XYZ file of C-alpha atoms in Angstrom:
457
model
C 0.000 0.000 0.000
C 1.159 3.538 -0.719
C -0.404 6.934 -0.771
C -0.793 7.038 -4.497
C -3.557 4.597 -5.134
C -5.919 1.881 -4.099
C -4.500 -1.598 -3.746
C -6.457 -4.787 -3.987
C -5.116 -8.087 -2.712
C -5.552 -11.078 -4.985
C -8.425 -13.315 -4.006
C -7.033 -16.385 -2.268
C -9.794 -17.617 0.040
C -12.148 -19.208 -2.493
C -11.934 -19.674 -6.224
C -14.810 -18.545 -8.440
C -17.405 -21.277 -8.566
C -19.539 -23.235 -6.105
C -17.214 -22.645 -3.140
C -17.171 -18.876 -3.550
C -20.920 -18.731 -4.148
C -21.550 -20.785 -1.009
C -19.164 -18.653 1.051
C -20.865 -15.548 -0.308
C -24.219 -16.992 0.742
C -22.885 -17.550 4.259
C -21.617 -13.984 4.419
C -24.950 -12.665 3.182
C -26.860 -14.644 5.819
C -24.509 -13.405 8.539
C -25.050 -9.837 7.336
C -28.806 -10.397 7.402
C -28.860 -11.787 10.940
C -26.618 -9.016 12.302
C -28.509 -6.280 10.479
C -31.809 -7.848 11.565
C -30.734 -7.713 15.215
C -29.700 -4.091 14.809
C -33.219 -2.986 13.878
C -35.679 -5.690 15.000
C -35.366 -4.519 18.610
C -36.173 -0.896 17.781
C -39.892 -1.405 17.260
C -40.094 -3.796 20.238
C -38.253 -1.715 22.846
C -41.170 0.507 23.914
C -43.205 -2.641 24.624
C -40.304 -4.442 26.328
C -39.617 -1.597 28.757
C -43.311 -1.222 29.534
C -43.675 -4.966 30.236
C -40.480 -5.400 32.244
C -40.289 -1.905 33.698
C -37.105 0.125 33.600
C -38.242 2.830 31.187
C -35.406 5.006 32.515
C -32.946 2.396 31.179
C -34.355 2.558 27.623
C -31.207 3.963 26.008
C -28.941 1.485 27.811
C -30.476 -1.493 26.020
C -29.033 0.052 22.845
C -25.850 1.543 24.300
C -24.833 -1.667 26.124
C -25.079 -3.679 22.913
C -23.180 -1.102 20.884
C -20.491 -0.616 23.538
C -19.924 -4.369 23.910
C -19.801 -4.657 20.114
C -17.103 -1.981 20.073
C -14.945 -3.988 22.480
C -15.550 -7.179 20.498
C -14.582 -5.429 17.280
C -11.341 -4.080 18.739
C -10.292 -7.565 19.848
C -11.466 -9.496 16.792
C -9.526 -7.587 14.138
C -6.075 -8.828 15.017
C -7.419 -12.209 16.046
C -8.794 -12.584 12.513
C -5.379 -11.692 11.069
C -3.520 -13.941 13.514
C -5.776 -16.973 13.980
C -7.773 -16.800 10.755
C -11.222 -15.552 9.823
C -13.082 -18.819 10.484
C -12.203 -19.318 14.182
C -13.120 -15.721 14.991
C -16.311 -15.927 12.943
C -17.471 -19.104 14.699
C -16.567 -17.772 18.153
C -18.437 -14.550 17.470
C -21.451 -16.390 16.118
C -21.526 -18.621 19.190
C -21.482 -15.679 21.601
C -24.063 -13.843 19.537
C -26.495 -16.764 19.507
C -26.040 -17.546 23.221
C -26.643 -13.879 24.012
C -29.720 -13.857 21.776
C -31.174 -16.884 23.564
C -30.522 -15.338 26.989
C -32.111 -12.037 25.903
C -35.206 -13.995 24.906
C -35.391 -15.425 28.439
C -34.746 -12.144 30.305
C -37.196 -11.219 33.093
C -35.946 -7.697 33.840
C -34.429 -4.788 31.949
C -31.122 -4.929 33.926
C -30.889 -8.619 33.029
C -31.683 -7.833 29.406
C -28.911 -5.235 29.379
C -26.430 -7.778 30.781
C -27.385 -10.338 28.140
C -27.165 -7.667 25.449
C -23.508 -7.247 26.463
C -22.886 -10.938 25.683
C -24.783 -10.600 22.436
C -22.856 -7.443 21.567
C -19.468 -9.047 22.191
C -20.396 -11.779 19.724
C -21.727 -9.321 17.173
C -18.543 -7.293 17.544
C -16.484 -10.310 16.509
C -18.955 -11.455 13.867
C -19.714 -8.321 11.867
C -16.226 -7.030 10.935
C -14.975 -10.567 10.336
C -17.850 -11.082 7.918
C -16.917 -7.886 6.087
C -13.267 -8.941 6.036
C -14.214 -12.307 4.516
C -16.138 -10.497 1.775
C -13.009 -8.442 1.077
C -11.021 -11.684 0.789
C -13.526 -13.097 -1.675
C -13.650 -10.121 -4.061
C -11.267 -7.442 -5.265
C -12.297 -3.786 -5.225
C -13.360 -3.841 -8.889
C -15.341 -7.046 -8.331
C -16.987 -5.536 -5.253
C -18.135 -2.615 -7.355
C -20.102 -5.159 -9.377
C -21.437 -7.241 -6.462
C -21.932 -4.410 -3.960
C -25.630 -4.352 -4.765
C -25.899 -7.972 -3.604
C -24.254 -7.310 -0.240
C -26.132 -4.038 0.185
C -29.403 -5.738 -0.703
C -28.834 -8.385 1.981
C -27.944 -5.774 4.584
C -30.868 -3.604 3.544
C -33.266 -6.560 3.567
C -32.259 -7.441 7.122
C -32.717 -3.861 8.258
C -35.997 -3.378 6.421
C -37.532 -6.665 7.550
C -36.280 -6.255 11.128
C -38.623 -3.493 12.352
C -41.582 -5.038 10.535
C -41.044 -8.508 12.008
C -40.282 -6.983 15.401
C -43.541 -5.048 15.390
C -45.490 -8.085 14.182
C -43.972 -10.362 16.844
C -44.783 -7.861 19.587
C -48.402 -7.572 18.446
C -49.122 -11.227 17.623
C -46.632 -13.428 19.507
C -44.098 -12.245 22.079
C -41.240 -9.778 22.118
C -38.995 -12.676 23.219
C -39.012 -14.068 19.676
C -37.358 -10.828 18.572
C -34.153 -12.352 19.965
C -34.810 -16.090 19.597
C -35.374 -15.823 15.833
C -31.626 -15.192 15.365
C -30.661 -18.714 16.432
C -31.656 -20.896 13.431
C -30.459 -18.390 10.828
C -27.109 -17.959 12.556
C -26.530 -21.711 12.811
C -27.270 -22.162 9.104
C -24.861 -19.356 8.126
C -22.099 -20.909 10.242
C -22.630 -24.300 8.608
C -22.392 -22.829 5.100
C -19.166 -20.961 5.890
C -17.594 -24.047 7.473
C -18.208 -26.043 4.305
C -17.068 -23.473 1.729
C -14.455 -21.001 3.006
C -10.790 -21.625 3.685
C -8.556 -19.103 5.387
C -5.722 -17.565 3.371
C -2.173 -17.978 4.774
C -1.851 -16.236 8.135
C 0.893 -14.318 9.867
C 1.064 -16.024 13.280
C 3.853 -13.700 14.372
C 1.385 -10.796 14.716
C 1.373 -9.898 18.419
C -1.783 -9.087 20.329
C -2.198 -5.721 22.014
C -3.927 -6.525 25.295
C -3.976 -3.082 26.879
C -5.219 -1.177 23.841
C -8.727 -2.699 23.788
C -8.936 -2.458 27.605
C -8.059 1.249 27.637
C -10.256 2.020 24.637
C -13.192 0.164 26.169
C -12.665 1.802 29.564
C -12.557 5.262 28.044
C -15.728 4.620 26.049
C -17.536 3.143 29.075
C -16.632 6.127 31.241
C -17.875 8.479 28.511
C -21.188 6.614 28.450
C -21.508 6.861 32.230
C -20.767 10.594 32.066
C -23.763 11.006 29.752
C -26.128 9.079 32.028
C -28.567 11.383 33.899
C -27.690 11.493 37.567
C -25.570 13.338 40.088
C -23.550 16.085 38.423
C -20.445 15.369 40.510
C -20.445 11.705 39.455
C -20.895 12.626 35.808
C -17.972 15.048 35.923
C -15.810 12.433 37.663
C -16.608 9.928 34.907
C -15.857 12.525 32.232
C -12.458 13.346 33.765
C -11.664 9.652 34.159
C -12.582 9.124 30.490
C -10.142 11.856 29.479
C -7.448 10.224 31.606
C -8.073 6.806 30.088
C -7.991 8.367 26.639
C -4.632 9.986 27.359
C -3.262 6.653 28.577
C -4.569 5.018 25.414
C -2.752 7.523 23.196
C 0.490 7.061 25.157
C 0.178 3.277 25.145
C -0.522 3.150 21.401
C 2.562 5.256 20.672
C 4.805 2.900 22.641
C 3.384 -0.554 21.911
C 4.825 -2.713 19.137
C 1.327 -3.909 18.195
C -1.075 -0.931 18.141
C -4.776 -1.130 17.346
C -3.954 0.629 14.067
C -0.378 0.674 12.727
C 1.197 4.125 12.457
C 1.506 3.935 8.672
C -2.256 3.447 8.395
C -3.005 6.373 10.705
C -0.991 8.604 8.375
C -3.244 7.650 5.465
C -5.926 10.269 4.725
C -8.346 7.593 3.579
C -8.103 5.801 6.934
C -8.484 9.061 8.886
C -11.502 9.928 6.759
C -12.903 6.469 7.435
C -12.619 7.075 11.188
C -14.555 10.350 10.893
C -17.109 8.728 8.606
C -17.521 5.731 10.897
C -18.243 7.868 13.951
C -20.661 10.097 12.039
C -22.421 7.231 10.276
C -22.892 5.210 13.452
C -24.106 8.266 15.366
C -26.814 9.047 12.835
C -27.905 5.483 12.075
C -28.232 4.189 15.630
C -29.656 7.380 17.126
C -32.424 7.405 14.517
C -33.061 3.680 15.030
C -33.363 4.208 18.793
C -35.436 7.388 19.011
C -37.676 7.494 15.914
C -39.780 4.458 16.985
C -40.163 5.917 20.490
C -41.259 9.233 18.977
C -43.833 7.415 16.866
C -45.298 5.463 19.795
C -45.184 8.176 22.473
C -46.158 11.292 20.559
C -47.909 9.802 17.553
C -49.765 7.045 19.382
C -48.830 4.519 16.699
C -48.532 0.749 17.118
C -45.135 -1.030 17.327
C -45.651 -2.238 13.752
C -46.215 1.324 12.528
C -43.152 2.466 14.487
C -41.115 -0.161 12.665
C -42.523 0.987 9.343
C -41.309 4.525 10.109
C -37.711 3.357 9.675
C -38.455 1.776 6.316
C -37.727 4.896 4.167
C -34.371 5.458 5.881
C -33.277 1.841 5.450
C -34.466 1.650 1.858
C -32.663 4.924 1.157
C -29.507 3.449 2.696
C -29.813 0.369 0.500
C -30.362 2.394 -2.673
C -27.574 4.844 -1.844
C -25.085 2.088 -1.048
C -25.593 0.419 -4.419
C -23.848 3.290 -6.190
C -21.550 4.189 -3.273
C -18.597 2.125 -4.539
C -18.992 3.593 -8.024
C -18.835 7.101 -6.532
C -15.761 6.036 -4.554
C -13.964 4.785 -7.662
C -14.924 7.852 -9.705
C -14.472 10.687 -7.218
C -12.847 9.277 -4.087
C -14.133 9.544 -0.517
C -14.522 13.305 -0.837
C -17.420 12.695 -3.209
C -18.921 9.495 -1.814
C -18.640 10.311 1.902
C -18.503 14.112 2.012
C -21.486 14.731 -0.240
C -23.335 11.750 1.230
C -23.164 13.111 4.767
C -24.262 16.540 3.540
C -27.397 14.963 2.050
C -27.968 12.967 5.254
C -27.695 16.153 7.339
C -30.399 17.779 5.196
C -32.673 14.802 5.790
C -32.113 14.869 9.555
C -32.736 18.626 9.616
C -36.010 18.166 7.735
C -37.046 15.489 10.242
C -36.324 17.871 13.114
C -38.534 20.578 11.568
C -41.264 18.025 10.919
C -41.239 16.951 14.565
C -41.128 20.534 15.867
C -43.929 21.877 13.693
C -46.138 18.801 13.718
C -46.085 18.359 9.946
C -47.211 14.773 10.321
C -45.885 11.365 9.438
C -45.592 11.819 5.628
C -43.217 14.772 6.022
C -41.157 12.850 8.573
C -40.886 9.872 6.232
C -39.556 12.145 3.462
C -36.834 13.378 5.816
C -35.897 9.826 6.780
C -35.720 8.758 3.118
C -33.366 11.635 2.244
C -31.314 10.856 5.346
C -30.887 7.233 4.307
C -30.121 8.098 0.696
C -27.125 10.159 1.825
C -26.074 7.906 4.670
C -25.858 4.793 2.461
C -22.908 5.794 0.249
C -21.286 7.866 3.014
C -21.139 5.135 5.647
C -20.404 2.192 3.343
C -17.514 3.849 1.488
C -16.102 5.158 4.776
C -15.390 1.483 5.425
C -14.717 0.137 1.925
C -12.324 2.946 0.905
C -9.770 2.450 3.722
C -10.295 -1.313 3.676
C -9.308 -1.473 0.015
C -6.139 0.518 0.680
C -4.830 -1.943 3.284
C -2.651 -4.986 2.502
C -4.132 -8.358 3.394
C -2.261 -8.753 6.695
C -3.718 -5.419 7.924
C -7.184 -5.771 6.404
C -8.736 -7.338 9.496
C -7.244 -4.603 11.694
C -8.557 -1.827 9.458
C -11.995 -3.391 9.136
C -12.399 -3.948 12.870
C -11.066 -0.513 13.845
C -13.378 1.325 11.448
C -16.355 -0.791 12.402
C -15.558 -0.021 16.048
C -15.760 3.707 15.339
C -19.242 3.196 13.864
C -20.434 1.331 16.947
C -18.731 3.761 19.308
C -20.318 6.721 17.538
C -23.711 5.018 17.812
C -23.445 4.198 21.512
C -22.261 7.709 22.418
C -24.902 9.394 20.241
C -27.755 7.344 21.727
C -26.549 8.192 25.242
C -26.022 11.872 24.372
C -29.478 12.277 22.890
C -30.945 10.582 25.980
C -30.085 13.803 27.848
C -32.781 15.506 25.730
C -35.242 12.631 26.224
C -38.792 13.660 25.391
C -37.691 16.583 23.186
C -37.587 14.699 19.907
C -37.219 17.714 17.618
C -34.164 18.792 19.599
C -32.722 15.277 19.449
C -33.101 15.118 15.667
C -31.693 18.642 15.331
C -28.563 17.735 17.305
C -28.069 14.671 15.082
C -28.397 16.867 11.982
C -25.829 19.352 13.300
C -23.275 16.670 14.114
C -23.713 15.139 10.661
C -23.223 18.528 8.988
C -19.955 19.007 10.890
C -18.783 15.587 9.676
C -19.711 16.470 6.085
C -17.636 19.645 6.264
C -14.686 17.825 7.794
C -14.699 15.146 5.103
C -15.001 17.766 2.349
C -11.694 19.190 3.631
C -9.938 15.999 4.780
C -11.020 13.150 2.533
C -8.896 12.258 -0.515
C -10.236 12.761 -4.018
C -10.041 10.269 -6.842
C -7.213 7.757 -6.593
C -5.869 5.529 -9.304
C -5.445 1.757 -8.855
C -1.919 0.613 -8.155
C -0.003 -1.125 -10.877
C -0.253 -4.419 -9.045
C -4.007 -4.412 -9.512
C -4.013 -3.641 -13.204
């Protein structure tokens, strides 16, 4: 890898044919089950908290999952490069399915939050490893052709999730929102076991034990500082988070095995991916958490209708992502991510005005559709762009680190907007402002069009 172009590693994990098609099917199913879990709970959460109590812990059901996923992502990246993709994938899938089963049996919101941590740790290992496997299967140019397939699977999981979640709450039980993951996940694991073989590994890659611990501690303390409560305790958590962050920076500068190698941190595409990951996760997960609650509390709609409210955003994401890679190849991340986040900020701003002025559901759905249309190419190419620049032995690290920023941005944004709980127009307005700042930063920071390296020609 160099600063002059995009590199693409040769595909070594499965040759074109039945094996690659089967491995692709396994990846698609894993994407569906992880995306499904990300949105199926959104339409069910108002009912879950009313049935189990703990309405004041509403945001923590989301934040705990996202925070645990962040820690799992930080650990899984180098494990995937050191041990291979398959062992990490199967371990993550196992944790995810055990956590899903326990969530389905929870009898209190604190217990549900604890089980969501287990589920999140598994998802954190599963999701970036799945994306890394897809990068092993296809080069950048091939991914430009098949991106619609992967995006369609992700979009289908997200779109179906709120609808099935609302239907299960109304006609069966909210517990099946979690239990439904188990058979699909087992089938995906079986397909991958039969079809995918790991490329040669670099077992000499050393694990950084303190990096994930310090990063997770800093993020956890930030989340606690955003939790409503005693002001003195919140300030203490904030100061401790700053201290843990400083220790993390110092430790990463001195360790021989950092979370992201120094040469990658000097790459503008990777830095842009970090900004894009935080912004994309903040907008996606905050909308998924608070829009259904707005629909049920202020609009008086059913859980199924609350799930339907997310449909325009998720369809917009799916449509936008289909041409995201083409925008990346043609105009670089400055076009695909910078302009995408600007469009998403306009959609979030429109949603805020719709909520403040009571324009009704149709106007809100227009805002969500525009938001998703911009967020799709922005968030997806914030991952694919840096991922395609990395050599194979760093690809798992890059994928996991950037996916961690998306989850971290989501968990912090959900907790931050919880401080304005009940003021939905203000919550959506804050999300729009943060997205606009990210769009401006990427317009200045992100690289423009890059040419493929000679090795890929």
